[in-house]
JSON list of C-alpha atoms and ligand atoms in Angstrom, two decimals:
[
{"chain": "A", "resi": 1285, "resn": "UNK", "atom": "CA", "xyz": [-8.55, 4.88, -12.52]},
{"chain": "A", "resi": 1286, "resn": "UNK", "atom": "CA", "xyz": [-8.89, 3.63, -8.97]},
{"chain": "A", "resi": 1287, "resn": "UNK", "atom": "CA", "xyz": [-6.19, 4.24, -6.32]},
{"chain": "A", "resi": 1288, "resn": "UNK", "atom": "CA", "xyz": [-5.48, 2.73, -2.88]},
{"chain": "A", "resi": 1289, "resn": "UNK", "atom": "CA", "xyz": [-4.87, 5.27, -0.12]},
{"chain": "A", "resi": 1290, "resn": "UNK", "atom": "CA", "xyz": [-3.86, 4.48, 3.47]},
{"chain": "A", "resi": 1291, "resn": "UNK", "atom": "CA", "xyz": [-3.84, 7.09, 6.28]},
{"chain": "A", "resi": 1292, "resn": "UNK", "atom": "CA", "xyz": [-3.48, 7.76, 9.77]},
{"chain": "A", "resi": 1293, "resn": "UNK", "atom": "CA", "xyz": [-1.98, 5.70, 12.86]},
{"chain": "A", "resi": 1294, "resn": "UNK", "atom": "CA", "xyz": [-2.94, 2.31, 13.90]},
{"chain": "A", "resi": 1295, "resn": "UNK", "atom": "CA", "xyz": [-3.64, 1.41, 17.59]},
{"chain": "A", "resi": 1296, "resn": "UNK", "atom": "CA", "xyz": [-2.20, -1.53, 18.98]},
{"chain": "A", "resi": 1297, "resn": "UNK", "atom": "CA", "xyz": [-4.12, -2.98, 21.91]},
{"chain": "A", "resi": 1298, "resn": "UNK", "atom": "CA", "xyz": [-2.53, -3.61, 25.35]},
{"chain": "A", "resi": 1299, "resn": "UNK", "atom": "CA", "xyz": [-5.73, -4.19, 27.24]},
{"chain": "A", "resi": 1300, "resn": "UNK", "atom": "CA", "xyz": [-9.30, -3.08, 27.15]},
{"chain": "A", "resi": 1301, "resn": "UNK", "atom": "CA", "xyz": [-8.79, 0.43, 28.10]},
{"chain": "A", "resi": 1302, "resn": "UNK", "atom": "CA", "xyz": [-4.95, 1.03, 26.55]},
{"chain": "A", "resi": 1303, "resn": "UNK", "atom": "CA", "xyz": [-2.96, 0.92, 23.03]},
{"chain": "A", "resi": 1304, "resn": "UNK", "atom": "CA", "xyz": [0.26, 1.72, 21.34]},
{"chain": "A", "resi": 1305, "resn": "UNK", "atom": "CA", "xyz": [-0.25, 4.36, 18.93]},
{"chain": "A", "resi": 1306, "resn": "UNK", "atom": "CA", "xyz": [1.59, 7.20, 17.26]},
{"chain": "A", "resi": 1307, "resn": "UNK", "atom": "CA", "xyz": [1.00, 11.10, 16.62]},
{"chain": "A", "resi": 1308, "resn": "UNK", "atom": "CA", "xyz": [0.03, 10.62, 12.87]},
{"chain": "A", "resi": 1309, "resn": "UNK", "atom": "CA", "xyz": [-3.52, 12.51, 12.49]},
{"chain": "A", "resi": 1310, "resn": "UNK", "atom": "CA", "xyz": [-3.92, 11.48, 8.71]},
{"chain": "A", "resi": 1311, "resn": "UNK", "atom": "CA", "xyz": [-3.91, 14.92, 7.29]},
{"chain": "A", "resi": 1312, "resn": "UNK", "atom": "CA", "xyz": [-1.45, 13.95, 4.60]},
{"chain": "A", "resi": 1313, "resn": "UNK", "atom": "CA", "xyz": [-3.53, 11.05, 3.52]},
{"chain": "A", "resi": 1314, "resn": "UNK", "atom": "CA", "xyz": [-6.78, 12.91, 3.29]},
{"chain": "A", "resi": 1315, "resn": "UNK", "atom": "CA", "xyz": [-5.06, 15.62, 1.27]},
{"chain": "A", "resi": 1316, "resn": "UNK", "atom": "CA", "xyz": [-3.90, 12.72, -1.18]},
{"chain": "A", "resi": 1317, "resn": "UNK", "atom": "CA", "xyz": [-7.42, 11.27, -1.15]},
{"chain": "A", "resi": 1318, "resn": "UNK", "atom": "CA", "xyz": [-9.04, 14.90, -1.90]},
{"chain": "A", "resi": 1319, "resn": "UNK", "atom": "CA", "xyz": [-6.33, 15.54, -4.62]},
{"chain": "A", "resi": 1320, "resn": "UNK", "atom": "CA", "xyz": [-7.49, 12.29, -6.49]},
{"chain": "A", "resi": 1321, "resn": "UNK", "atom": "CA", "xyz": [-11.22, 13.00, -6.32]},
{"chain": "A", "resi": 1322, "resn": "UNK", "atom": "CA", "xyz": [-10.44, 16.40, -7.47]},
{"chain": "A", "resi": 1323, "resn": "UNK", "atom": "CA", "xyz": [-9.19, 14.79, -10.51]},
{"chain": "A", "resi": 1324, "resn": "UNK", "atom": "CA", "xyz": [-12.30, 12.72, -10.98]},
{"chain": "A", "resi": 1325, "resn": "UNK", "atom": "CA", "xyz": [-10.28, 9.36, -9.76]},
{"chain": "A", "resi": 1326, "resn": "UNK", "atom": "CA", "xyz": [-11.81, 7.04, -7.45]},
{"chain": "A", "resi": 1327, "resn": "UNK", "atom": "CA", "xyz": [-10.25, 6.12, -4.02]},
{"chain": "A", "resi": 1328, "resn": "UNK", "atom": "CA", "xyz": [-10.24, 3.30, -1.70]},
{"chain": "A", "resi": 1329, "resn": "UNK", "atom": "CA", "xyz": [-9.52, 5.15, 1.37]},
{"chain": "A", "resi": 1330, "resn": "UNK", "atom": "CA", "xyz": [-8.46, 2.82, 4.41]},
{"chain": "A", "resi": 1331, "resn": "UNK", "atom": "CA", "xyz": [-7.48, 4.75, 7.38]},
{"chain": "A", "resi": 1332, "resn": "UNK", "atom": "CA", "xyz": [-6.67, 4.24, 11.14]},
{"chain": "A", "resi": 1333, "resn": "UNK", "atom": "CA", "xyz": [-8.47, 6.33, 13.97]},
{"chain": "A", "resi": 1334, "resn": "UNK", "atom": "CA", "xyz": [-7.94, 9.87, 12.48]},
{"chain": "A", "resi": 1335, "resn": "UNK", "atom": "CA", "xyz": [-9.36, 13.21, 13.53]},
{"chain": "A", "resi": 1336, "resn": "UNK", "atom": "CA", "xyz": [-8.89, 14.95, 9.83]},
{"chain": "A", "resi": 1337, "resn": "UNK", "atom": "CA", "xyz": [-12.08, 15.25, 8.08]},
{"chain": "A", "resi": 1338, "resn": "UNK", "atom": "CA", "xyz": [-12.46, 12.60, 5.10]},
{"chain": "A", "resi": 1339, "resn": "UNK", "atom": "CA", "xyz": [-13.56, 14.42, 1.90]},
{"chain": "A", "resi": 1340, "resn": "UNK", "atom": "CA", "xyz": [-17.20, 13.98, 1.59]},
{"chain": "A", "resi": 1341, "resn": "UNK", "atom": "CA", "xyz": [-17.07, 12.69, -2.24]},
{"chain": "A", "resi": 1342, "resn": "UNK", "atom": "CA", "xyz": [-18.79, 9.84, -4.03]},
{"chain": "A", "resi": 1343, "resn": "UNK", "atom": "CA", "xyz": [-15.59, 8.93, -5.14]},
{"chain": "A", "resi": 1344, "resn": "UNK", "atom": "CA", "xyz": [-13.64, 8.30, -2.00]},
{"chain": "A", "resi": 1345, "resn": "UNK", "atom": "CA", "xyz": [-14.74, 4.96, -0.30]},
{"chain": "A", "resi": 1346, "resn": "UNK", "atom": "CA", "xyz": [-13.73, 5.03, 3.25]},
{"chain": "A", "resi": 1347, "resn": "UNK", "atom": "CA", "xyz": [-12.78, 1.74, 5.21]},
{"chain": "A", "resi": 1348, "resn": "UNK", "atom": "CA", "xyz": [-11.88, 2.32, 9.00]},
{"chain": "A", "resi": 1349, "resn": "UNK", "atom": "CA", "xyz": [-9.55, 0.22, 10.63]},
{"chain": "A", "resi": 1350, "resn": "UNK", "atom": "CA", "xyz": [-7.94, 0.18, 14.04]},
{"chain": "A", "resi": 1351, "resn": "UNK", "atom": "CA", "xyz": [-4.96, -2.10, 14.12]},
{"chain": "A", "resi": 1352, "resn": "UNK", "atom": "CA", "xyz": [-2.11, -3.00, 11.79]},
{"chain": "A", "resi": 1353, "resn": "UNK", "atom": "CA", "xyz": [-3.54, -6.47, 11.13]},
{"chain": "A", "resi": 1354, "resn": "UNK", "atom": "CA", "xyz": [-7.10, -4.77, 10.17]},
{"chain": "A", "resi": 1355, "resn": "UNK", "atom": "CA", "xyz": [-5.25, -2.10, 7.86]},
{"chain": "A", "resi": 1356, "resn": "UNK", "atom": "CA", "xyz": [-3.11, -5.28, 6.31]},
{"chain": "A", "resi": 1357, "resn": "UNK", "atom": "CA", "xyz": [-6.28, -7.14, 5.69]},
{"chain": "A", "resi": 1358, "resn": "UNK", "atom": "CA", "xyz": [-8.48, -4.20, 4.31]},
{"chain": "A", "resi": 1359, "resn": "UNK", "atom": "CA", "xyz": [-5.38, -3.34, 2.03]},
{"chain": "A", "resi": 1360, "resn": "UNK", "atom": "CA", "xyz": [-4.93, -6.77, 0.66]},
{"chain": "A", "resi": 1361, "resn": "UNK", "atom": "CA", "xyz": [-8.45, -7.17, -0.21]},
{"chain": "A", "resi": 1362, "resn": "UNK", "atom": "CA", "xyz": [-8.23, -4.00, -2.38]},
{"chain": "A", "resi": 1363, "resn": "UNK", "atom": "CA", "xyz": [-5.03, -3.74, -3.76]},
{"chain": "A", "resi": 1364, "resn": "UNK", "atom": "CA", "xyz": [-5.42, -6.10, -6.56]},
{"chain": "A", "resi": 1365, "resn": "UNK", "atom": "CA", "xyz": [-8.68, -4.16, -7.79]},
{"chain": "A", "resi": 1366, "resn": "UNK", "atom": "CA", "xyz": [-6.57, -0.54, -7.99]},
{"chain": "A", "resi": 1367, "resn": "UNK", "atom": "CA", "xyz": [-4.28, 0.70, -10.40]},
{"chain": "A", "resi": 1368, "resn": "UNK", "atom": "CA", "xyz": [-1.72, 1.44, -7.56]},
{"chain": "A", "resi": 1369, "resn": "UNK", "atom": "CA", "xyz": [-1.52, 2.73, -4.00]},
{"chain": "A", "resi": 1370, "resn": "UNK", "atom": "CA", "xyz": [-0.13, 5.65, -1.93]},
{"chain": "A", "resi": 1371, "resn": "UNK", "atom": "CA", "xyz": [0.72, 4.42, 1.23]},
{"chain": "A", "resi": 1372, "resn": "UNK", "atom": "CA", "xyz": [0.56, 7.36, 3.81]},
{"chain": "A", "resi": 1373, "resn": "UNK", "atom": "CA", "xyz": [-0.52, 5.55, 7.11]},
{"chain": "A", "resi": 1374, "resn": "UNK", "atom": "CA", "xyz": [2.05, 5.35, 10.03]},
{"chain": "A", "resi": 1375, "resn": "UNK", "atom": "CA", "xyz": [1.54, 1.75, 10.70]},
{"chain": "A", "resi": 1376, "resn": "UNK", "atom": "CA", "xyz": [2.71, 0.38, 14.16]},
{"chain": "A", "resi": 1377, "resn": "UNK", "atom": "CA", "xyz": [5.97, -1.87, 13.51]},
{"chain": "A", "resi": 1378, "resn": "UNK", "atom": "CA", "xyz": [5.40, -3.83, 16.62]},
{"chain": "A", "resi": 1379, "resn": "UNK", "atom": "CA", "xyz": [2.04, -5.07, 18.30]},
{"chain": "A", "resi": 1380, "resn": "UNK", "atom": "CA", "xyz": [1.59, -6.72, 21.98]},
{"chain": "A", "resi": 1381, "resn": "UNK", "atom": "CA", "xyz": [2.12, -10.23, 21.84]},
{"chain": "A", "resi": 1382, "resn": "UNK", "atom": "CA", "xyz": [-0.79, -10.53, 24.19]},
{"chain": "A", "resi": 1383, "resn": "UNK", "atom": "CA", "xyz": [-3.71, -8.44, 24.84]},
{"chain": "A", "resi": 1384, "resn": "UNK", "atom": "CA", "xyz": [-5.05, -8.65, 28.31]},
{"chain": "A", "resi": 1385, "resn": "UNK", "atom": "CA", "xyz": [-8.53, -9.17, 28.73]},
{"chain": "A", "resi": 1386, "resn": "UNK", "atom": "CA", "xyz": [-8.88, -7.18, 32.05]},
{"chain": "A", "resi": 1387, "resn": "UNK", "atom": "CA", "xyz": [-7.29, -3.54, 32.59]},
{"chain": "A", "resi": 1388, "resn": "UNK", "atom": "CA", "xyz": [-3.73, -4.22, 33.74]},
{"chain": "A", "resi": 1389, "resn": "UNK", "atom": "CA", "xyz": [-3.37, -3.26, 37.47]},
{"chain": "A", "resi": 1390, "resn": "UNK", "atom": "CA", "xyz": [-0.47, -0.96, 38.41]},
{"chain": "A", "resi": 1391, "resn": "UNK", "atom": "CA", "xyz": [2.09, -2.86, 40.37]},
{"chain": "A", "resi": 1392, "resn": "UNK", "atom": "CA", "xyz": [3.40, -1.26, 43.73]},
{"chain": "A", "resi": 1393, "resn": "UNK", "atom": "CA", "xyz": [7.09, -1.35, 42.56]},
{"chain": "A", "resi": 1394, "resn": "UNK", "atom": "CA", "xyz": [9.10, -2.13, 39.66]},
{"chain": "A", "resi": 1395, "resn": "UNK", "atom": "CA", "xyz": [9.24, -1.76, 36.17]},
{"chain": "A", "resi": 1396, "resn": "UNK", "atom": "CA", "xyz": [6.36, -3.49, 33.79]},
{"chain": "A", "resi": 1397, "resn": "UNK", "atom": "CA", "xyz": [7.35, -5.26, 30.56]},
{"chain": "A", "resi": 1398, "resn": "UNK", "atom": "CA", "xyz": [4.94, -5.65, 27.32]},
{"chain": "A", "resi": 1399, "resn": "UNK", "atom": "CA", "xyz": [6.46, -8.24, 24.96]},
{"chain": "A", "resi": 1400, "resn": "UNK", "atom": "CA", "xyz": [5.94, -6.96, 21.40]},
{"chain": "A", "resi": 1401, "resn": "UNK", "atom": "CA", "xyz": [5.90, -8.96, 18.16]},
{"chain": "A", "resi": 1402, "resn": "UNK", "atom": "CA", "xyz": [6.52, -7.24, 14.61]},
{"chain": "A", "resi": 1403, "resn": "UNK", "atom": "CA", "xyz": [3.46, -6.43, 12.33]},
{"chain": "A", "resi": 1404, "resn": "UNK", "atom": "CA", "xyz": [3.31, -7.27, 8.88]},
{"chain": "A", "resi": 1405, "resn": "UNK", "atom": "CA", "xyz": [4.59, -4.66, 6.42]},
{"chain": "A", "resi": 1406, "resn": "UNK", "atom": "CA", "xyz": [1.80, -3.91, 4.33]},
{"chain": "A", "resi": 1407, "resn": "UNK", "atom": "CA", "xyz": [3.72, -1.65, 1.78]},
{"chain": "A", "resi": 1408, "resn": "UNK", "atom": "CA", "xyz": [6.25, -4.68, 1.42]},
{"chain": "A", "resi": 1409, "resn": "UNK", "atom": "CA", "xyz": [3.32, -7.29, 0.84]},
{"chain": "A", "resi": 1410, "resn": "UNK", "atom": "CA", "xyz": [1.88, -5.08, -1.80]},
{"chain": "A", "resi": 1411, "resn": "UNK", "atom": "CA", "xyz": [5.25, -4.71, -3.44]},
{"chain": "A", "resi": 1412, "resn": "UNK", "atom": "CA", "xyz": [5.56, -8.28, -3.81]},
{"chain": "A", "resi": 1413, "resn": "UNK", "atom": "CA", "xyz": [2.06, -8.43, -5.40]},
{"chain": "A", "resi": 1414, "resn": "UNK", "atom": "CA", "xyz": [2.57, -5.32, -7.55]},
{"chain": "A", "resi": 1415, "resn": "UNK", "atom": "CA", "xyz": [1.80, -5.93, -11.46]},
{"chain": "A", "resi": 1416, "resn": "UNK", "atom": "CA", "xyz": [3.54, -3.79, -13.91]},
{"chain": "A", "resi": 1417, "resn": "UNK", "atom": "CA", "xyz": [0.67, -1.71, -14.48]},
{"chain": "A", "resi": 1418, "resn": "UNK", "atom": "CA", "xyz": [0.40, -0.72, -11.01]},
{"chain": "A", "resi": 1419, "resn": "UNK", "atom": "CA", "xyz": [2.39, 2.21, -9.13]},
{"chain": "A", "resi": 1420, "resn": "UNK", "atom": "CA", "xyz": [3.35, 2.37, -5.60]},
{"chain": "A", "resi": 1421, "resn": "UNK", "atom": "CA", "xyz": [4.23, 5.45, -3.72]},
{"chain": "A", "resi": 1422, "resn": "UNK", "atom": "CA", "xyz": [5.36, 5.33, 0.01]},
{"chain": "A", "resi": 1423, "resn": "UNK", "atom": "CA", "xyz": [6.09, 7.91, 2.72]},
{"chain": "A", "resi": 1424, "resn": "UNK", "atom": "CA", "xyz": [9.41, 7.91, 4.83]},
{"chain": "A", "resi": 1425, "resn": "UNK", "atom": "CA", "xyz": [9.77, 9.65, 8.24]},
{"chain": "A", "resi": 1426, "resn": "UNK", "atom": "CA", "xyz": [13.17, 9.70, 9.70]},
{"chain": "A", "resi": 1427, "resn": "UNK", "atom": "CA", "xyz": [15.12, 11.45, 12.08]},
{"chain": "A", "resi": 1428, "resn": "UNK", "atom": "CA", "xyz": [18.42, 10.50, 10.96]},
{"chain": "A", "resi": 1429, "resn": "UNK", "atom": "CA", "xyz": [20.03, 9.34, 7.55]},
{"chain": "A", "resi": 1430, "resn": "UNK", "atom": "CA", "xyz": [16.86, 10.24, 5.87]},
{"chain": "A", "resi": 1431, "resn": "UNK", "atom": "CA", "xyz": [18.25, 9.41, 2.29]},
{"chain": "A", "resi": 1432, "resn": "UNK", "atom": "CA", "xyz": [19.89, 6.31, 3.02]},
{"chain": "A", "resi": 1433, "resn": "UNK", "atom": "CA", "xyz": [16.77, 4.93, 4.63]},
{"chain": "A", "resi": 1434, "resn": "UNK", "atom": "CA", "xyz": [14.58, 6.25, 1.99]},
{"chain": "A", "resi": 1435, "resn": "UNK", "atom": "CA", "xyz": [16.48, 4.53, -0.99]},
{"chain": "A", "resi": 1436, "resn": "UNK", "atom": "CA", "xyz": [16.63, 1.26, 1.21]},
{"chain": "A", "resi": 1437, "resn": "UNK", "atom": "CA", "xyz": [12.72, 1.39, 1.59]},
{"chain": "A", "resi": 1438, "resn": "UNK", "atom": "CA", "xyz": [12.35, 2.09, -2.02]},
{"chain": "A", "resi": 1439, "resn": "UNK", "atom": "CA", "xyz": [14.09, -0.95, -2.90]},
{"chain": "A", "resi": 1440, "resn": "UNK", "atom": "CA", "xyz": [12.93, -3.23, -0.19]},
{"chain": "A", "resi": 1441, "resn": "UNK", "atom": "CA", "xyz": [9.10, -2.24, -0.67]},
{"chain": "A", "resi": 1442, "resn": "UNK", "atom": "CA", "xyz": [9.22, -1.95, -4.56]},
{"chain": "A", "resi": 1443, "resn": "UNK", "atom": "CA", "xyz": [7.96, 1.45, -4.74]},
{"chain": "A", "resi": 1444, "resn": "UNK", "atom": "CA", "xyz": [7.89, 3.72, -7.67]},
{"chain": "A", "resi": 1445, "resn": "UNK", "atom": "CA", "xyz": [8.92, 6.87, -5.70]},
{"chain": "A", "resi": 1446, "resn": "UNK", "atom": "CA", "xyz": [8.94, 7.75, -1.86]},
{"chain": "A", "resi": 1447, "resn": "UNK", "atom": "CA", "xyz": [7.98, 10.84, -0.34]},
{"chain": "A", "resi": 1448, "resn": "UNK", "atom": "CA", "xyz": [10.58, 11.85, 2.21]},
{"chain": "A", "resi": 1449, "resn": "UNK", "atom": "CA", "xyz": [9.81, 14.18, 4.86]},
{"chain": "A", "resi": 1450, "resn": "UNK", "atom": "CA", "xyz": [12.30, 15.00, 7.73]},
{"chain": "A", "resi": 1451, "resn": "UNK", "atom": "CA", "xyz": [10.92, 15.63, 11.52]},
{"chain": "A", "resi": 1452, "resn": "UNK", "atom": "CA", "xyz": [13.79, 18.13, 11.68]},
{"chain": "A", "resi": 1453, "resn": "UNK", "atom": "CA", "xyz": [12.48, 20.74, 9.20]},
{"chain": "A", "resi": 1454, "resn": "UNK", "atom": "CA", "xyz": [10.04, 23.46, 10.68]},
{"chain": "A", "resi": 1455, "resn": "UNK", "atom": "CA", "xyz": [6.61, 23.08, 9.17]},
{"chain": "A", "resi": 1456, "resn": "UNK", "atom": "CA", "xyz": [6.95, 19.24, 8.45]},
{"chain": "A", "resi": 1457, "resn": "UNK", "atom": "CA", "xyz": [5.61, 16.39, 10.45]},
{"chain": "A", "resi": 1458, "resn": "UNK", "atom": "CA", "xyz": [2.54, 15.59, 12.41]},
{"chain": "A", "resi": 1459, "resn": "UNK", "atom": "CA", "xyz": [-0.43, 17.76, 13.01]},
{"chain": "A", "resi": 1460, "resn": "UNK", "atom": "CA", "xyz": [0.65, 20.55, 11.06]},
{"chain": "A", "resi": 1461, "resn": "UNK", "atom": "CA", "xyz": [-0.83, 21.82, 7.84]},
{"chain": "A", "resi": 1462, "resn": "UNK", "atom": "CA", "xyz": [2.40, 22.24, 5.99]},
{"chain": "A", "resi": 1463, "resn": "UNK", "atom": "CA", "xyz": [5.04, 19.90, 4.79]},
{"chain": "A", "resi": 1464, "resn": "UNK", "atom": "CA", "xyz": [8.54, 19.77, 3.42]},
{"chain": "A", "resi": 1465, "resn": "UNK", "atom": "CA", "xyz": [9.25, 16.71, 1.05]},
{"chain": "A", "resi": 1466, "resn": "UNK", "atom": "CA", "xyz": [11.91, 15.13, -1.06]},
{"chain": "A", "resi": 1467, "resn": "UNK", "atom": "CA", "xyz": [10.75, 12.78, -3.89]},
{"chain": "A", "resi": 1468, "resn": "UNK", "atom": "CA", "xyz": [13.07, 9.90, -4.18]},
{"chain": "A", "resi": 1469, "resn": "UNK", "atom": "CA", "xyz": [12.68, 7.80, -7.19]},
{"chain": "A", "resi": 1470, "resn": "UNK", "atom": "CA", "xyz": [13.68, 4.55, -8.21]},
{"chain": "A", "resi": 1471, "resn": "UNK", "atom": "CA", "xyz": [16.31, 5.23, -10.57]},
{"chain": "A", "resi": 1472, "resn": "UNK", "atom": "CA", "xyz": [18.32, 7.53, -7.89]},
{"chain": "A", "resi": 1473, "resn": "UNK", "atom": "CA", "xyz": [16.73, 11.03, -9.01]},
{"chain": "A", "resi": 1474, "resn": "UNK", "atom": "CA", "xyz": [15.60, 13.32, -6.15]},
{"chain": "A", "resi": 1475, "resn": "UNK", "atom": "CA", "xyz": [13.33, 16.51, -6.35]},
{"chain": "A", "resi": 1476, "resn": "UNK", "atom": "CA", "xyz": [13.18, 18.68, -3.35]},
{"chain": "A", "resi": 1477, "resn": "UNK", "atom": "CA", "xyz": [9.85, 20.72, -2.85]},
{"chain": "A", "resi": 1478, "resn": "UNK", "atom": "CA", "xyz": [9.86, 23.89, -0.70]},
{"chain": "A", "resi": 1479, "resn": "UNK", "atom": "CA", "xyz": [7.67, 24.09, 2.24]},
{"chain": "A", "resi": 1480, "resn": "UNK", "atom": "CA", "xyz": [3.98, 23.88, 1.17]},
{"chain": "A", "resi": 1481, "resn": "UNK", "atom": "CA", "xyz": [0.65, 23.41, 2.48]},
{"chain": "A", "resi": 1482, "resn": "UNK", "atom": "CA", "xyz": [-0.23, 19.54, 2.63]},
{"chain": "A", "resi": 1483, "resn": "UNK", "atom": "CA", "xyz": [-3.01, 20.06, -0.06]},
{"chain": "A", "resi": 1484, "resn": "UNK", "atom": "CA", "xyz": [-0.38, 21.22, -2.41]},
{"chain": "A", "resi": 1485, "resn": "UNK", "atom": "CA", "xyz": [2.08, 18.55, -1.68]},
{"chain": "A", "resi": 1486, "resn": "UNK", "atom": "CA", "xyz": [-0.74, 16.01, -2.23]},
{"chain": "A", "resi": 1487, "resn": "UNK", "atom": "CA", "xyz": [-1.39, 17.78, -5.60]},
{"chain": "A", "resi": 1488, "resn": "UNK", "atom": "CA", "xyz": [2.21, 17.34, -6.63]},
{"chain": "A", "resi": 1489, "resn": "UNK", "atom": "CA", "xyz": [2.22, 13.73, -5.59]},
{"chain": "A", "resi": 1490, "resn": "UNK", "atom": "CA", "xyz": [-0.95, 13.06, -7.74]},
{"chain": "A", "resi": 1491, "resn": "UNK", "atom": "CA", "xyz": [0.61, 15.09, -10.55]},
{"chain": "A", "resi": 1492, "resn": "UNK", "atom": "CA", "xyz": [3.49, 12.70, -10.67]},
{"chain": "A", "resi": 1493, "resn": "UNK", "atom": "CA", "xyz": [1.54, 9.76, -10.68]},
{"chain": "A", "resi": 1494, "resn": "UNK", "atom": "CA", "xyz": [-1.05, 10.52, -13.16]},
{"chain": "A", "resi": 1495, "resn": "UNK", "atom": "CA", "xyz": [1.40, 11.93, -15.95]},
{"chain": "A", "resi": 1496, "resn": "UNK", "atom": "CA", "xyz": [3.24, 8.53, -15.42]},
{"chain": "B", "resi": 809, "resn": "C5P", "atom": "O1", "xyz": [7.77, 2.28, 8.91]},
{"chain": "B", "resi": 809, "resn": "C5P", "atom": "P1", "xyz": [8.54, 2.75, 7.42]},
{"chain": "B", "resi": 809, "resn": "C5P", "atom": "O2", "xyz": [9.36, 3.85, 7.72]},
{"chain": "B", "resi": 809, "resn": "C5P", "atom": "O3", "xyz": [9.10, 1.34, 6.91]},
{"chain": "B", "resi": 809, "resn": "C5P", "atom": "O4", "xyz": [7.25, 3.17, 6.50]},
{"chain": "B", "resi": 809, "resn": "C5P", "atom": "C1", "xyz": [7.54, 3.70, 5.17]},
{"chain": "B", "resi": 809, "resn": "C5P", "atom": "C2", "xyz": [6.28, 3.04, 4.27]},
{"chain": "B", "resi": 809, "resn": "C5P", "atom": "O5", "xyz": [5.89, 2.02, 4.44]},
{"chain": "B", "resi": 809, "resn": "C5P", "atom": "C3", "xyz": [5.30, 4.11, 4.40]},
{"chain": "B", "resi": 809, "resn": "C5P", "atom": "O6", "xyz": [4.64, 4.43, 3.24]},
{"chain": "B", "resi": 809, "resn": "C5P", "atom": "C4", "xyz": [4.33, 3.25, 5.28]},
{"chain": "B", "resi": 809, "resn": "C5P", "atom": "O7", "xyz": [2.78, 3.73, 4.95]},
{"chain": "B", "resi": 809, "resn": "C5P", "atom": "C5", "xyz": [4.64, 1.82, 4.75]},
{"chain": "B", "resi": 809, "resn": "C5P", "atom": "N1", "xyz": [4.47, 0.89, 5.97]},
{"chain": "B", "resi": 809, "resn": "C5P", "atom": "C6", "xyz": [3.44, -0.04, 5.61]},
{"chain": "B", "resi": 809, "resn": "C5P", "atom": "N2", "xyz": [3.23, -1.25, 6.62]},
{"chain": "B", "resi": 809, "resn": "C5P", "atom": "C7", "xyz": [4.21, -1.27, 7.96]},
{"chain": "B", "resi": 809, "resn": "C5P", "atom": "C8", "xyz": [5.25, -0.16, 7.82]},
{"chain": "B", "resi": 809, "resn": "C5P", "atom": "C9", "xyz": [5.06, 1.04, 7.03]},
{"chain": "B", "resi": 809, "resn": "C5P", "atom": "O8", "xyz": [2.39, -0.17, 4.76]},
{"chain": "B", "resi": 809, "resn": "C5P", "atom": "N3", "xyz": [3.85, -2.09, 8.76]}
]
């Protein structure tokens, strides 16, 4: 068995020294890669710029990317060769329409505007190509109407289940070592897990995939 795991943020370049990013550290994705490797499962690990330490295992094949576009290309190249994917990366939804070749100078007065264009939805692209023998798991992090958004993403991206985490719950979200998640399945079932280390959340995800 071989699975694809995406992790971390993406950086969208504005000029040679600036980018648009997010607070993802890649911890959850790293924990998922480690949980698969623990079970002897090979992992194609595609990650944005992360600080979390990637498991030093011959089963984990790491590919580093920076932007949403690079992550899209790396994932599309590998998805077809895998039995499925866990898409954990916090991919930028928008990227600057134009990358300045020189550092943008501060104007003396007035606001400054950067035009943004949408990036490709990697999960949705994989969802369109997904074969019957492949599984797909996504993540959802919302600040409101979590359940409705999760159910919508599940359908739009053709996922088997989605791991929903809320930023409002203490011990969940960016940077911390714990998470509070609810699994939302394609048939509408939900399963709420208590606060637990991300390493344990990862094992619970892998358990549900490997027993499928
Ligand atoms: O950004 P959104 O909340 O729609 O993300 C939900 C899921 O889709 C996550 O699993 C995320 O990794 C994935 N995603 C992606 N490519 C994007 C945006 C999100 O793969 N451009």
